Amino acid sequence: MPQTLTFPGDAAPGLPTIGLTVPDDWTPLAAPGAVLATGKTVEPGTFRPNVVVAITRFTAGYALQTAIDEVTARVEALPGVVEGGREAQEVLGRDGYRIEFSYPDERVGTLMQGVRIVVVENGPVADLVQITATATGSQALSLWGELREIQSSAVTTV
């Protein structure tokens, strides 16, 4: 007998709801693959510092260590990457991970990124939430604390 599967539904629960608290000079952005994104208001033609939230769905039991290994391998593979630090860190009220790094970009010079990840178990699935902050090297000198605060503000209802 045919069955109807729905999203969200029992077999495919909805994605975690994510919230960010941002300063007044930050606005929502649309970013490919993102469920939520925001950028600082800047002069036209200037790189826009941003924070992007992406969610990737896996089967239940997906391990945080697997995500850590995959993210750090991608970071370490970037040509010219310089790591700024990595550590276990609470993300969305759960055990998570943080890595920060910079690398050369032919369009803007140096890009600085900070990635925070966490796995959110949700019934038959596990959702990997990745919160990525990005700025140019020169912007990071004055904005990195603000970008970290936005990342730290992330909350979820799942």
mmCIF file of N, CA and C in Angstrom, residues 18 24 40-43 54 58 62 70 72 76 87 102 106 114-117 136 141:
data_model
loop_
_atom_site.group_PDB
_atom_site.id
_atom_site.type_symbol
_atom_site.label_atom_id
_atom_site.label_comp_id
_atom_site.label_asym_id
_atom_site.label_seq_id
_atom_site.Cartn_x
_atom_site.Cartn_y
_atom_site.Cartn_z
ATOM 1 N N ILE A 18 17.200 28.094 14.302
ATOM 2 C CA ILE A 18 18.411 28.779 14.760
ATOM 3 C C ILE A 18 18.125 30.273 14.848
ATOM 4 N N ASP A 24 22.720 46.450 15.234
ATOM 5 C CA ASP A 24 21.804 47.187 14.355
ATOM 6 C C ASP A 24 22.333 47.373 12.940
ATOM 7 N N LYS A 40 27.351 42.599 7.784
ATOM 8 C CA LYS A 40 27.509 43.958 8.288
ATOM 9 C C LYS A 40 27.316 44.935 7.136
ATOM 10 N N THR A 41 26.667 46.045 7.400
ATOM 11 C CA THR A 41 26.508 47.085 6.392
ATOM 12 C C THR A 41 27.865 47.740 6.144
ATOM 13 N N VAL A 42 28.279 47.771 4.873
ATOM 14 C CA VAL A 42 29.574 48.348 4.492
ATOM 15 C C VAL A 42 29.392 49.199 3.240
ATOM 16 N N GLU A 43 30.429 49.945 2.898
ATOM 17 C CA GLU A 43 30.419 50.743 1.677
ATOM 18 C C GLU A 43 30.299 49.822 0.463
ATOM 19 N N ALA A 54 24.731 27.020 8.252
ATOM 20 C CA ALA A 54 24.353 25.943 7.340
ATOM 21 C C ALA A 54 24.036 24.697 8.163
ATOM 22 N N PHE A 58 22.288 14.191 8.568
ATOM 23 C CA PHE A 58 22.876 12.847 8.569
ATOM 24 C C PHE A 58 21.932 11.913 9.312
ATOM 25 N N TYR A 62 25.409 10.289 13.984
ATOM 26 C CA TYR A 62 26.546 10.964 13.357
ATOM 27 C C TYR A 62 27.362 11.616 14.465
ATOM 28 N N GLU A 70 36.390 16.161 9.432
ATOM 29 C CA GLU A 70 36.117 16.634 8.072
ATOM 30 C C GLU A 70 36.384 18.134 7.939
ATOM 31 N N THR A 72 38.361 20.084 9.873
ATOM 32 C CA THR A 72 39.787 20.396 10.007
ATOM 33 C C THR A 72 40.571 19.940 8.771
ATOM 34 N N GLU A 76 42.835 22.482 6.679
ATOM 35 C CA GLU A 76 44.256 22.207 6.495
ATOM 36 C C GLU A 76 44.636 22.085 5.019
ATOM 37 N N GLU A 87 39.528 24.439 19.373
ATOM 38 C CA GLU A 87 39.247 23.895 20.697
ATOM 39 C C GLU A 87 37.821 23.370 20.759
ATOM 40 N N SER A 102 43.118 31.805 8.713
ATOM 41 C CA SER A 102 43.142 32.781 7.629
ATOM 42 C C SER A 102 43.815 32.126 6.427
ATOM 43 N N GLU A 106 42.485 35.610 -3.756
ATOM 44 C CA GLU A 106 42.935 36.466 -4.859
ATOM 45 C C GLU A 106 42.066 37.697 -5.053
ATOM 46 N N GLY A 114 36.112 31.870 11.046
ATOM 47 C CA GLY A 114 35.930 31.108 12.260
ATOM 48 C C GLY A 114 34.738 30.199 12.052
ATOM 49 N N VAL A 115 34.921 28.917 12.315
ATOM 50 C CA VAL A 115 33.862 27.934 12.106
ATOM 51 C C VAL A 115 33.552 27.283 13.446
ATOM 52 N N ARG A 116 32.272 27.273 13.784
ATOM 53 C CA ARG A 116 31.805 26.551 14.968
ATOM 54 C C ARG A 116 30.837 25.491 14.494
ATOM 55 N N ILE A 117 30.987 24.276 15.023
ATOM 56 C CA ILE A 117 30.120 23.181 14.615
ATOM 57 C C ILE A 117 29.544 22.464 15.823
ATOM 58 N N THR A 136 37.643 40.066 5.929
ATOM 59 C CA THR A 136 38.996 40.191 5.397
ATOM 60 C C THR A 136 39.953 40.321 6.579
ATOM 61 N N LEU A 141 40.770 42.757 12.133
ATOM 62 C CA LEU A 141 41.491 43.453 13.195
ATOM 63 C C LEU A 141 40.546 44.200 14.121
#
